[in-house]
mmCIF file of C-alpha atoms and ligand atoms in Angstrom:
data_model
loop_
_atom_site.group_PDB
_atom_site.id
_atom_site.type_symbol
_atom_site.label_atom_id
_atom_site.label_comp_id
_atom_site.label_asym_id
_atom_site.label_seq_id
_atom_site.Cartn_x
_atom_site.Cartn_y
_atom_site.Cartn_z
ATOM 1 C CA UNK A 1 37.816 -7.503 -25.101
ATOM 2 C CA UNK A 2 37.672 -3.841 -26.192
ATOM 3 C CA UNK A 3 34.517 -2.275 -24.758
ATOM 4 C CA UNK A 4 32.674 0.884 -25.690
ATOM 5 C CA UNK A 5 30.739 2.153 -22.678
ATOM 6 C CA UNK A 6 28.172 4.724 -23.765
ATOM 7 C CA UNK A 7 27.072 7.051 -20.965
ATOM 8 C CA UNK A 8 30.150 6.049 -18.976
ATOM 9 C CA UNK A 9 30.432 9.455 -17.297
ATOM 10 C CA UNK A 10 27.062 8.972 -15.596
ATOM 11 C CA UNK A 11 26.203 7.037 -12.452
ATOM 12 C CA UNK A 12 26.077 3.366 -13.463
ATOM 13 C CA UNK A 13 28.387 3.743 -16.489
ATOM 14 C CA UNK A 14 31.119 5.209 -14.268
ATOM 15 C CA UNK A 15 30.798 2.322 -11.813
ATOM 16 C CA UNK A 16 30.882 -0.133 -14.730
ATOM 17 C CA UNK A 17 34.061 1.403 -16.203
ATOM 18 C CA UNK A 18 35.844 1.024 -12.833
ATOM 19 C CA UNK A 19 34.434 -2.479 -12.442
ATOM 20 C CA UNK A 20 35.699 -3.684 -15.833
ATOM 21 C CA UNK A 21 39.168 -2.175 -15.461
ATOM 22 C CA UNK A 22 39.562 -3.581 -11.953
ATOM 23 C CA UNK A 23 38.190 -7.077 -12.503
ATOM 24 C CA UNK A 24 39.087 -7.781 -16.143
ATOM 25 C CA UNK A 25 42.745 -6.949 -16.776
ATOM 26 C CA UNK A 26 42.499 -8.273 -20.345
ATOM 27 C CA UNK A 27 39.795 -5.711 -21.252
ATOM 28 C CA UNK A 28 40.113 -2.098 -22.354
ATOM 29 C CA UNK A 29 37.473 0.600 -22.167
ATOM 30 C CA UNK A 30 36.431 3.601 -24.235
ATOM 31 C CA UNK A 31 33.862 5.780 -22.485
ATOM 32 C CA UNK A 32 31.698 7.648 -24.989
ATOM 33 C CA UNK A 33 29.567 10.364 -23.429
ATOM 34 C CA UNK A 34 27.931 13.646 -24.405
ATOM 35 C CA UNK A 35 28.501 15.073 -20.913
ATOM 36 C CA UNK A 36 24.952 16.290 -20.380
ATOM 37 C CA UNK A 37 24.028 17.716 -16.966
ATOM 38 C CA UNK A 38 24.241 14.097 -15.683
ATOM 39 C CA UNK A 39 27.661 13.297 -17.143
ATOM 40 C CA UNK A 40 30.702 14.252 -15.120
ATOM 41 C CA UNK A 41 34.292 13.783 -16.295
ATOM 42 C CA UNK A 42 35.451 14.202 -12.711
ATOM 43 C CA UNK A 43 33.981 10.728 -12.070
ATOM 44 C CA UNK A 44 36.641 9.176 -14.313
ATOM 45 C CA UNK A 45 39.606 11.171 -13.011
ATOM 46 C CA UNK A 46 41.293 8.176 -11.375
ATOM 47 C CA UNK A 47 41.375 6.418 -14.756
ATOM 48 C CA UNK A 48 43.131 9.212 -16.656
ATOM 49 C CA UNK A 49 46.566 7.556 -16.464
ATOM 50 C CA UNK A 50 45.281 4.047 -17.133
ATOM 51 C CA UNK A 51 46.574 2.861 -20.552
ATOM 52 C CA UNK A 52 43.504 0.628 -20.940
ATOM 53 C CA UNK A 53 41.144 3.612 -20.662
ATOM 54 C CA UNK A 54 40.112 6.360 -23.089
ATOM 55 C CA UNK A 55 37.395 8.987 -23.095
ATOM 56 C CA UNK A 56 35.642 10.361 -26.176
ATOM 57 C CA UNK A 57 33.095 13.133 -25.951
ATOM 58 C CA UNK A 58 30.183 12.658 -28.328
ATOM 59 C CA UNK A 59 26.472 12.249 -28.866
ATOM 60 C CA UNK A 60 25.022 8.797 -29.579
ATOM 61 C CA UNK A 61 22.691 10.477 -32.107
ATOM 62 C CA UNK A 62 25.672 11.606 -34.213
ATOM 63 C CA UNK A 63 25.827 8.989 -37.000
ATOM 64 C CA UNK A 64 29.321 9.836 -38.179
ATOM 65 C CA UNK A 65 31.145 9.782 -34.851
ATOM 66 C CA UNK A 66 29.217 6.697 -33.705
ATOM 67 C CA UNK A 67 30.181 4.855 -36.898
ATOM 68 C CA UNK A 68 33.823 5.744 -36.369
ATOM 69 C CA UNK A 69 33.982 4.765 -32.735
ATOM 70 C CA UNK A 70 32.291 1.353 -32.973
ATOM 71 C CA UNK A 71 35.036 0.317 -35.426
ATOM 72 C CA UNK A 72 37.495 0.487 -32.527
ATOM 73 C CA UNK A 73 35.752 -2.028 -30.231
ATOM 74 C CA UNK A 74 34.534 -5.616 -29.933
ATOM 75 C CA UNK A 75 31.409 -4.850 -27.911
ATOM 76 C CA UNK A 76 29.147 -1.942 -26.930
ATOM 77 C CA UNK A 77 27.606 -1.695 -23.466
ATOM 78 C CA UNK A 78 24.911 0.911 -23.833
ATOM 79 C CA UNK A 79 24.094 3.041 -20.781
ATOM 80 C CA UNK A 80 23.720 6.499 -22.371
ATOM 81 C CA UNK A 81 20.240 7.822 -21.738
ATOM 82 C CA UNK A 82 18.162 10.546 -20.264
ATOM 83 C CA UNK A 83 17.402 8.699 -17.045
ATOM 84 C CA UNK A 84 15.333 10.822 -14.661
ATOM 85 C CA UNK A 85 11.559 10.272 -14.619
ATOM 86 C CA UNK A 86 10.690 13.758 -13.295
ATOM 87 C CA UNK A 87 12.640 15.432 -16.092
ATOM 88 C CA UNK A 88 10.868 13.256 -18.683
ATOM 89 C CA UNK A 89 7.550 14.672 -17.505
ATOM 90 C CA UNK A 90 8.747 18.218 -18.280
ATOM 91 C CA UNK A 91 10.736 17.478 -21.447
ATOM 92 C CA UNK A 92 9.760 14.179 -23.131
ATOM 93 C CA UNK A 93 11.359 15.077 -26.468
ATOM 94 C CA UNK A 94 14.949 14.933 -25.232
ATOM 95 C CA UNK A 95 14.177 11.436 -23.891
ATOM 96 C CA UNK A 96 12.831 10.304 -27.262
ATOM 97 C CA UNK A 97 15.857 11.785 -29.007
ATOM 98 C CA UNK A 98 18.575 10.147 -26.922
ATOM 99 C CA UNK A 99 16.859 6.990 -25.723
ATOM 100 C CA UNK A 100 15.118 6.032 -28.970
ATOM 101 C CA UNK A 101 16.991 7.691 -31.836
ATOM 102 C CA UNK A 102 20.364 7.407 -30.104
ATOM 103 C CA UNK A 103 19.881 3.683 -29.483
ATOM 104 C CA UNK A 104 18.905 3.094 -33.123
ATOM 105 C CA UNK A 105 21.969 5.049 -34.273
ATOM 106 C CA UNK A 106 24.186 2.714 -32.229
ATOM 107 C CA UNK A 107 22.385 -0.396 -33.498
ATOM 108 C CA UNK A 108 22.815 0.711 -37.127
ATOM 109 C CA UNK A 109 26.513 1.371 -36.565
ATOM 110 C CA UNK A 110 27.041 -2.045 -34.918
ATOM 111 C CA UNK A 111 25.231 -3.804 -37.762
ATOM 112 C CA UNK A 112 27.165 -1.979 -40.468
ATOM 113 C CA UNK A 113 30.503 -2.615 -38.770
ATOM 114 C CA UNK A 114 30.961 -6.369 -38.535
ATOM 115 C CA UNK A 115 27.921 -7.059 -36.380
ATOM 116 C CA UNK A 116 29.449 -5.831 -33.154
ATOM 117 C CA UNK A 117 28.142 -7.342 -29.926
ATOM 118 C CA UNK A 118 25.620 -5.043 -28.220
ATOM 119 C CA UNK A 119 24.379 -5.115 -24.625
ATOM 120 C CA UNK A 120 21.484 -2.787 -23.834
ATOM 121 C CA UNK A 121 21.084 -1.552 -20.250
ATOM 122 C CA UNK A 122 17.399 -1.024 -19.568
ATOM 123 C CA UNK A 123 14.992 -0.603 -16.727
ATOM 124 C CA UNK A 124 12.216 -2.480 -14.932
ATOM 125 C CA UNK A 125 10.005 0.593 -15.485
ATOM 126 C CA UNK A 126 9.178 -0.704 -18.990
ATOM 127 C CA UNK A 127 6.896 -3.251 -17.276
ATOM 128 C CA UNK A 128 4.721 -0.576 -15.657
ATOM 129 C CA UNK A 129 3.462 -0.582 -12.086
ATOM 130 C CA UNK A 130 2.748 -3.491 -9.738
ATOM 131 C CA UNK A 131 -0.001 -3.819 -7.150
ATOM 132 C CA UNK A 132 0.734 -5.318 -3.735
ATOM 133 C CA UNK A 133 1.477 -8.758 -5.174
ATOM 134 C CA UNK A 134 3.526 -10.141 -8.056
ATOM 135 C CA UNK A 135 6.890 -9.401 -9.577
ATOM 136 C CA UNK A 136 8.279 -8.382 -12.944
ATOM 137 C CA UNK A 137 10.106 -11.027 -14.927
ATOM 138 C CA UNK A 138 11.465 -11.350 -18.449
ATOM 139 C CA UNK A 139 8.120 -12.306 -20.013
ATOM 140 C CA UNK A 140 6.035 -9.646 -18.238
ATOM 141 C CA UNK A 141 4.051 -7.621 -20.794
ATOM 142 C CA UNK A 142 5.381 -4.116 -21.464
ATOM 143 C CA UNK A 143 3.258 -1.334 -19.953
ATOM 144 C CA UNK A 144 5.403 1.819 -19.638
ATOM 145 C CA UNK A 145 3.649 4.766 -18.029
ATOM 146 C CA UNK A 146 6.065 7.738 -18.053
ATOM 147 C CA UNK A 147 7.773 9.378 -21.032
ATOM 148 C CA UNK A 148 11.063 8.001 -19.622
ATOM 149 C CA UNK A 149 9.850 4.404 -19.409
ATOM 150 C CA UNK A 150 8.047 4.656 -22.758
ATOM 151 C CA UNK A 151 11.285 5.812 -24.407
ATOM 152 C CA UNK A 152 13.241 2.969 -22.765
ATOM 153 C CA UNK A 153 10.552 0.463 -23.826
ATOM 154 C CA UNK A 154 10.878 1.738 -27.409
ATOM 155 C CA UNK A 155 14.624 1.271 -27.256
ATOM 156 C CA UNK A 156 14.222 -2.294 -25.931
ATOM 157 C CA UNK A 157 11.926 -3.105 -28.875
ATOM 158 C CA UNK A 158 14.413 -1.668 -31.363
ATOM 159 C CA UNK A 159 17.242 -3.720 -29.837
ATOM 160 C CA UNK A 160 15.136 -6.885 -30.029
ATOM 161 C CA UNK A 161 14.119 -6.010 -33.602
ATOM 162 C CA UNK A 162 17.813 -5.759 -34.549
ATOM 163 C CA UNK A 163 18.267 -9.325 -33.312
ATOM 164 C CA UNK A 164 15.234 -10.784 -35.056
ATOM 165 C CA UNK A 165 15.641 -8.874 -38.313
ATOM 166 C CA UNK A 166 19.408 -8.676 -38.762
ATOM 167 C CA UNK A 167 20.710 -11.266 -36.265
ATOM 168 C CA UNK A 168 22.706 -8.578 -34.490
ATOM 169 C CA UNK A 169 24.193 -10.262 -31.382
ATOM 170 C CA UNK A 170 22.332 -8.479 -28.598
ATOM 171 C CA UNK A 171 21.340 -8.991 -24.989
ATOM 172 C CA UNK A 172 19.152 -6.755 -22.808
ATOM 173 C CA UNK A 173 19.039 -6.337 -19.047
ATOM 174 C CA UNK A 174 16.145 -4.730 -17.183
ATOM 175 C CA UNK A 175 17.132 -3.625 -13.724
ATOM 176 C CA UNK A 176 15.449 -2.156 -10.662
ATOM 177 C CA UNK A 177 16.527 1.044 -8.845
ATOM 178 C CA UNK A 178 20.287 1.368 -8.333
ATOM 179 C CA UNK A 179 22.063 3.168 -5.509
ATOM 180 C CA UNK A 180 25.702 3.749 -4.590
ATOM 181 C CA UNK A 181 28.641 6.076 -5.404
ATOM 182 C CA UNK A 182 28.454 8.699 -8.193
ATOM 183 C CA UNK A 183 24.647 8.788 -8.316
ATOM 184 C CA UNK A 184 23.482 12.253 -9.347
ATOM 185 C CA UNK A 185 21.781 13.918 -6.371
ATOM 186 C CA UNK A 186 18.423 14.353 -8.045
ATOM 187 C CA UNK A 187 17.643 10.659 -7.493
ATOM 188 C CA UNK A 188 15.954 9.833 -4.223
ATOM 189 C CA UNK A 189 18.745 8.189 -2.182
ATOM 190 C CA UNK A 190 21.554 10.687 -2.921
ATOM 191 C CA UNK A 191 19.080 13.573 -2.679
ATOM 192 C CA UNK A 192 18.012 12.353 0.764
ATOM 193 C CA UNK A 193 21.584 11.810 2.019
ATOM 194 C CA UNK A 194 22.956 15.121 0.717
ATOM 195 C CA UNK A 195 19.933 17.082 1.935
ATOM 196 C CA UNK A 196 20.502 15.731 5.444
ATOM 197 C CA UNK A 197 24.207 16.611 5.230
ATOM 198 C CA UNK A 198 23.108 20.156 4.298
ATOM 199 C CA UNK A 199 20.573 20.335 7.109
ATOM 200 C CA UNK A 200 17.648 20.239 4.643
ATOM 201 C CA UNK A 201 14.574 18.039 4.778
ATOM 202 C CA UNK A 202 13.948 14.987 2.565
ATOM 203 C CA UNK A 203 11.082 15.625 0.109
ATOM 204 C CA UNK A 204 8.632 12.709 0.064
ATOM 205 C CA UNK A 205 6.295 12.514 -2.923
ATOM 206 C CA UNK A 206 2.624 11.871 -2.092
ATOM 207 C CA UNK A 207 2.088 9.608 0.915
ATOM 208 C CA UNK A 208 5.514 7.962 0.665
ATOM 209 C CA UNK A 209 4.022 4.482 0.201
ATOM 210 C CA UNK A 210 5.399 3.871 -3.313
ATOM 211 C CA UNK A 211 7.753 0.914 -3.300
ATOM 212 C CA UNK A 212 11.054 0.462 -5.125
ATOM 213 C CA UNK A 213 13.383 -2.565 -5.198
ATOM 214 C CA UNK A 214 16.911 -1.281 -4.471
ATOM 215 C CA UNK A 215 20.053 -2.829 -5.957
ATOM 216 C CA UNK A 216 23.582 -1.772 -5.022
ATOM 217 C CA UNK A 217 25.268 -0.543 -8.209
ATOM 218 C CA UNK A 218 28.249 -2.894 -7.917
ATOM 219 C CA UNK A 219 25.865 -5.868 -8.042
ATOM 220 C CA UNK A 220 24.331 -4.435 -11.200
ATOM 221 C CA UNK A 221 27.820 -4.165 -12.763
ATOM 222 C CA UNK A 222 28.506 -7.856 -12.055
ATOM 223 C CA UNK A 223 25.185 -8.711 -13.691
ATOM 224 C CA UNK A 224 25.809 -6.660 -16.817
ATOM 225 C CA UNK A 225 29.254 -8.167 -17.354
ATOM 226 C CA UNK A 226 27.833 -11.673 -16.845
ATOM 227 C CA UNK A 227 25.084 -11.001 -19.405
ATOM 228 C CA UNK A 228 27.670 -9.631 -21.838
ATOM 229 C CA UNK A 229 29.886 -12.701 -21.605
ATOM 230 C CA UNK A 230 27.485 -15.531 -20.754
ATOM 231 C CA UNK A 231 24.084 -14.244 -21.929
ATOM 232 C CA UNK A 232 22.310 -16.060 -24.737
ATOM 233 C CA UNK A 233 21.932 -13.934 -27.862
ATOM 234 C CA UNK A 234 18.538 -12.232 -28.192
ATOM 235 C CA UNK A 235 17.723 -12.838 -24.520
ATOM 236 C CA UNK A 236 16.628 -10.509 -21.731
ATOM 237 C CA UNK A 237 17.783 -10.761 -18.110
ATOM 238 C CA UNK A 238 16.091 -9.052 -15.154
ATOM 239 C CA UNK A 239 18.199 -7.872 -12.194
ATOM 240 C CA UNK A 240 16.776 -6.839 -8.827
ATOM 241 C CA UNK A 241 17.945 -6.312 -5.276
ATOM 242 C CA UNK A 242 15.384 -8.343 -3.321
ATOM 243 C CA UNK A 243 15.198 -5.164 -1.227
ATOM 244 C CA UNK A 244 11.733 -3.682 -1.538
ATOM 245 C CA UNK A 245 11.203 -0.595 0.592
ATOM 246 C CA UNK A 246 8.431 2.006 0.696
ATOM 247 C CA UNK A 247 9.957 5.466 0.164
ATOM 248 C CA UNK A 248 8.969 6.604 3.631
ATOM 249 C CA UNK A 249 10.578 3.536 5.194
ATOM 250 C CA UNK A 250 13.751 4.117 3.172
ATOM 251 C CA UNK A 251 13.864 7.773 4.234
ATOM 252 C CA UNK A 252 13.498 6.728 7.868
ATOM 253 C CA UNK A 253 16.363 4.233 7.516
ATOM 254 C CA UNK A 254 18.591 6.970 6.065
ATOM 255 C CA UNK A 255 17.625 9.380 8.862
ATOM 256 C CA UNK A 256 18.377 6.703 11.470
ATOM 257 C CA UNK A 257 21.724 5.732 9.930
ATOM 258 C CA UNK A 258 22.744 9.401 9.729
ATOM 259 C CA UNK A 259 21.585 10.177 13.256
ATOM 260 C CA UNK A 260 19.081 12.754 11.995
ATOM 261 C CA UNK A 261 15.730 13.658 13.495
ATOM 262 C CA UNK A 262 12.534 12.054 12.200
ATOM 263 C CA UNK A 263 11.010 15.490 11.525
ATOM 264 C CA UNK A 264 13.510 15.976 8.667
ATOM 265 C CA UNK A 265 10.880 14.592 6.272
ATOM 266 C CA UNK A 266 8.693 16.880 4.190
ATOM 267 C CA UNK A 267 5.663 15.608 2.271
ATOM 268 C CA UNK A 268 5.428 17.335 -1.113
ATOM 269 C CA UNK A 269 3.123 17.092 -4.104
ATOM 270 C CA UNK A 270 3.160 13.705 -5.827
ATOM 271 C CA UNK A 271 4.830 12.862 -9.138
ATOM 272 C CA UNK A 272 2.177 12.730 -11.897
ATOM 273 C CA UNK A 273 1.479 9.088 -12.828
ATOM 274 C CA UNK A 274 3.725 7.874 -9.992
ATOM 275 C CA UNK A 275 4.236 4.090 -10.366
ATOM 276 C CA UNK A 276 3.145 2.304 -7.188
ATOM 277 C CA UNK A 277 5.564 -0.595 -6.898
ATOM 278 C CA UNK A 278 8.462 -2.308 -8.660
ATOM 279 C CA UNK A 279 9.811 -5.756 -7.763
ATOM 280 C CA UNK A 280 11.956 -8.197 -9.724
ATOM 281 C CA UNK A 281 11.994 -11.954 -9.996
ATOM 282 C CA UNK A 282 15.606 -12.557 -11.081
ATOM 283 C CA UNK A 283 15.528 -16.368 -11.233
ATOM 284 C CA UNK A 284 16.536 -16.459 -14.895
ATOM 285 C CA UNK A 285 19.705 -14.428 -14.195
ATOM 286 C CA UNK A 286 20.400 -16.730 -11.249
ATOM 287 C CA UNK A 287 19.930 -19.907 -13.316
ATOM 288 C CA UNK A 288 21.668 -18.839 -16.542
ATOM 289 C CA UNK A 289 24.273 -16.319 -15.384
ATOM 290 C CA UNK A 290 24.876 -17.498 -11.832
ATOM 291 C CA UNK A 291 24.032 -13.950 -10.714
ATOM 292 C CA UNK A 292 22.344 -12.772 -7.537
ATOM 293 C CA UNK A 293 22.587 -9.560 -5.506
ATOM 294 C CA UNK A 294 25.448 -9.914 -3.021
ATOM 295 C CA UNK A 295 25.427 -6.627 -1.094
ATOM 296 C CA UNK A 296 22.844 -6.632 1.733
ATOM 297 C CA UNK A 297 20.644 -3.534 1.687
ATOM 298 C CA UNK A 298 21.748 -2.001 4.995
ATOM 299 C CA UNK A 299 25.370 -2.618 4.094
ATOM 300 C CA UNK A 300 24.889 -0.856 0.758
ATOM 301 C CA UNK A 301 23.105 2.089 2.355
ATOM 302 C CA UNK A 302 25.913 2.520 4.905
ATOM 303 C CA UNK A 303 28.559 2.396 2.170
ATOM 304 C CA UNK A 304 26.582 4.932 0.164
ATOM 305 C CA UNK A 305 26.183 7.330 3.089
ATOM 306 C CA UNK A 306 29.947 7.079 3.748
ATOM 307 C CA UNK A 307 30.716 7.821 0.087
ATOM 308 C CA UNK A 308 28.598 10.996 0.088
ATOM 309 C CA UNK A 309 30.133 12.077 3.404
ATOM 310 C CA UNK A 310 33.629 11.582 1.953
ATOM 311 C CA UNK A 311 32.874 13.229 -1.396
ATOM 312 C CA UNK A 312 31.183 16.411 -0.300
ATOM 313 C CA UNK A 313 32.928 18.562 -2.918
ATOM 314 C CA UNK A 314 31.672 16.326 -5.725
ATOM 315 C CA UNK A 315 28.005 16.704 -4.884
ATOM 316 C CA UNK A 316 28.230 20.265 -3.571
ATOM 317 C CA UNK A 317 29.514 21.387 -6.964
ATOM 318 C CA UNK A 318 26.628 19.584 -8.652
ATOM 319 C CA UNK A 319 24.020 20.964 -6.292
ATOM 320 C CA UNK A 320 25.380 24.492 -6.707
ATOM 321 C CA UNK A 321 25.300 24.198 -10.486
ATOM 322 C CA UNK A 322 22.884 22.812 -13.020
ATOM 323 C CA UNK A 323 20.956 20.754 -10.503
ATOM 324 C CA UNK A 324 20.007 23.773 -8.447
ATOM 325 C CA UNK A 325 19.102 25.830 -11.518
ATOM 326 C CA UNK A 326 16.815 23.048 -12.688
ATOM 327 C CA UNK A 327 15.057 22.675 -9.375
ATOM 328 C CA UNK A 328 14.774 26.418 -8.946
ATOM 329 C CA UNK A 329 13.101 26.672 -12.341
ATOM 330 C CA UNK A 330 10.689 23.903 -11.348
ATOM 331 C CA UNK A 331 9.958 24.624 -7.740
ATOM 332 C CA UNK A 332 11.634 27.910 -6.823
ATOM 333 C CA UNK A 333 13.347 26.326 -3.817
ATOM 334 C CA UNK A 334 16.763 25.209 -5.045
ATOM 335 C CA UNK A 335 16.726 21.547 -4.148
ATOM 336 C CA UNK A 336 13.532 20.876 -2.266
ATOM 337 C CA UNK A 337 9.997 20.782 -3.589
ATOM 338 C CA UNK A 338 7.110 22.980 -2.477
ATOM 339 C CA UNK A 339 5.485 21.604 0.650
ATOM 340 C CA UNK A 340 1.862 20.554 0.147
HETATM 341 P P1 LIG B 1 22.756 8.950 -15.634
HETATM 342 O O1 LIG B 1 21.698 9.956 -15.978
HETATM 343 O O2 LIG B 1 23.475 9.068 -14.347
HETATM 344 O O3 LIG B 1 23.871 8.942 -16.796
HETATM 345 C C1 LIG B 1 23.523 8.992 -18.154
HETATM 346 C C2 LIG B 1 24.797 9.304 -18.927
HETATM 347 O O4 LIG B 1 24.474 9.310 -20.328
HETATM 348 C C3 LIG B 1 25.395 10.682 -18.615
HETATM 349 O O5 LIG B 1 26.788 10.577 -18.439
HETATM 350 C C4 LIG B 1 25.067 11.514 -19.849
HETATM 351 O O6 LIG B 1 26.016 12.546 -20.101
HETATM 352 C C5 LIG B 1 25.074 10.455 -20.933
HETATM 353 N N1 LIG B 1 24.251 10.847 -22.087
HETATM 354 C C6 LIG B 1 22.988 11.342 -22.077
HETATM 355 N N2 LIG B 1 22.582 11.603 -23.339
HETATM 356 C C7 LIG B 1 23.608 11.253 -24.160
HETATM 357 C C8 LIG B 1 23.790 11.263 -25.556
HETATM 358 N N3 LIG B 1 22.826 11.725 -26.389
HETATM 359 N N4 LIG B 1 24.952 10.818 -26.067
HETATM 360 C C9 LIG B 1 25.949 10.366 -25.251
HETATM 361 N N5 LIG B 1 25.836 10.349 -23.912
HETATM 362 C C10 LIG B 1 24.681 10.773 -23.364
HETATM 363 O O7 LIG B 1 22.044 7.543 -15.785
HETATM 364 P P2 LIG B 1 22.252 6.208 -14.924
HETATM 365 O O8 LIG B 1 21.395 6.280 -13.724
HETATM 366 O O9 LIG B 1 23.683 5.913 -14.809
HETATM 367 O O10 LIG B 1 21.571 5.138 -15.912
HETATM 368 C C11 LIG B 1 22.348 4.521 -16.937
HETATM 369 C C12 LIG B 1 21.458 3.581 -17.725
HETATM 370 O O11 LIG B 1 20.895 2.608 -16.859
HETATM 371 C C13 LIG B 1 20.275 4.274 -18.397
HETATM 372 O O12 LIG B 1 20.097 3.715 -19.661
HETATM 373 C C14 LIG B 1 19.090 3.961 -17.483
HETATM 374 O O13 LIG B 1 17.894 3.920 -18.226
HETATM 375 C C15 LIG B 1 19.480 2.592 -16.960
HETATM 376 N N6 LIG B 1 18.979 2.247 -15.633
HETATM 377 C C16 LIG B 1 19.175 3.085 -14.560
HETATM 378 C C17 LIG B 1 18.738 2.711 -13.281
HETATM 379 C C18 LIG B 1 18.952 3.589 -12.079
HETATM 380 O O14 LIG B 1 18.442 3.267 -11.013
HETATM 381 N N7 LIG B 1 19.702 4.685 -12.176
HETATM 382 C C19 LIG B 1 18.097 1.472 -13.114
HETATM 383 C C20 LIG B 1 17.901 0.647 -14.236
HETATM 384 C C21 LIG B 1 18.358 1.029 -15.485
HETATM 385 O O1 LIG B 2 13.467 1.336 -11.534
HETATM 386 C C1 LIG B 2 14.587 1.756 -12.248
HETATM 387 C C2 LIG B 2 14.571 3.264 -12.408
HETATM 388 O O2 LIG B 2 14.863 3.812 -11.136
HETATM 389 C C3 LIG B 2 15.567 3.750 -13.444
HETATM 390 O O3 LIG B 2 15.210 3.261 -14.701
HETATM 391 C C4 LIG B 2 15.600 5.287 -13.485
HETATM 392 O O4 LIG B 2 16.605 5.725 -14.383
HETATM 393 C C5 LIG B 2 15.917 5.784 -12.092
HETATM 394 O O5 LIG B 2 15.876 7.200 -12.089
HETATM 395 C C6 LIG B 2 14.937 5.223 -11.082
HETATM 396 O O6 LIG B 2 13.616 5.781 -11.282
HETATM 397 P P1 LIG B 2 12.681 6.224 -10.038
HETATM 398 O O7 LIG B 2 11.727 7.234 -10.527
HETATM 399 O O8 LIG B 2 12.148 5.034 -9.332
HETATM 400 O O9 LIG B 2 13.827 6.887 -9.098
HETATM 401 P P2 LIG B 2 13.835 8.221 -8.219
HETATM 402 O O10 LIG B 2 15.110 8.183 -7.450
HETATM 403 O O11 LIG B 2 13.526 9.421 -9.022
HETATM 404 O O12 LIG B 2 12.629 7.988 -7.209
HETATM 405 C C7 LIG B 2 12.585 6.860 -6.354
HETATM 406 C C8 LIG B 2 11.281 6.926 -5.575
HETATM 407 O O13 LIG B 2 11.337 8.036 -4.654
HETATM 408 C C9 LIG B 2 10.066 7.182 -6.451
HETATM 409 O O14 LIG B 2 8.949 6.473 -5.916
HETATM 410 C C10 LIG B 2 9.821 8.683 -6.330
HETATM 411 C C11 LIG B 2 10.288 8.978 -4.914
HETATM 412 N N1 LIG B 2 10.861 10.332 -4.692
HETATM 413 C C12 LIG B 2 11.830 10.759 -5.549
HETATM 414 C C13 LIG B 2 12.416 11.998 -5.380
HETATM 415 C C14 LIG B 2 13.474 12.506 -6.334
HETATM 416 C C15 LIG B 2 10.449 11.094 -3.608
HETATM 417 O O15 LIG B 2 9.588 10.682 -2.817
HETATM 418 N N2 LIG B 2 11.037 12.322 -3.425
HETATM 419 C C16 LIG B 2 11.992 12.826 -4.285
HETATM 420 O O16 LIG B 2 12.458 13.966 -4.074
#
């Protein structure tokens, strides 16, 4: 199969490109990416000489280039997005542009070019925020609460509409929080690990009691490929890690694993509209795709810490560049938020 991976120079897309080329020798991959602040060609360096790999720089909102590139593949796996909730609070429009208009541009191109198979990578945040009990599953009502999740919810609806209206062969996956190699150090886990390696504190939003369900990125890649090959057309599959942790608990685990002091936590002002809890019931993926998370949480965290220790140049360059400028413009501290 010839795959187009949009957003393949970002965190999960990079991991997926490596996953496909390693585990599916009959497949080839074109990564299509705009290289925004979150896209990094350095991620794909080890694939440069691989004859089954190609990179094309481009914007998923560009109708012409998107039309041309989908002609070259059998399936699109769509990761490209503005993905960071905090940034969506400051600049919702760029999220609407890429996540909504960009997704529709891809859907139109797939429909007009032989009804190319389309898998849409989405998030559990479209379902809103859970209380202490319950879990998200495929038939949970949509209730997005941030500009990011609202833009992803819109894109999910457009993908489903393409199936119902035009019979475009689509599947959707909604996944919980990912962690692992190549994750941009504005997200909580890599921010925490790299801050500790720099001798800085971990910023904890609010009281630190918000809960996320963490999935090791490699498990997510297995799930996406299974949905692409074995998923029923028009269906949604939820993936989760069965690893719910309050942020404060997660930060303490990272401190412990890195041998850092407990006072390396700093409570900072909360994220506006901060969702309380995410958790996933992934029984449908288990039953229909034979998928379940395989990497135990502590194992995944240790592997992730090792990766950031061994790839200091990668994240140092990022933190010294656009990331730092962004945080300085927001908080004036270059990487850590104002203490409350
Ligand atoms: P990321 O921010 O690390 O990477 C996004 C990539 O998309 C970057 O390489 C960027 O350059 C590219 N991109 C952005 N706008 C583009 C455009 N207009 N045209 C072409 N390329 C563009 O994101 P990620 O964390 O790897 O997430 C990938 C996908 O998975 C997203 O759709 C996100 O909503 C979804 N998702 C992420 C998580 C998570 O925990 N990170 C969990 C569930 C779902
Ligand atoms: O649930 C899936 C989603 O997970 C994906 O769709 C998003 O693309 C991805 O960014 C992620 O969203 P979150 O907002 O949950 O991830 P983030 O890493 O930004 O934050 C995780 C939790 O940690 C959240 O409760 C906010 C908190 N946090 C985050 C940062 C950056 C802090 O306490 N301090 C911080 O400095």
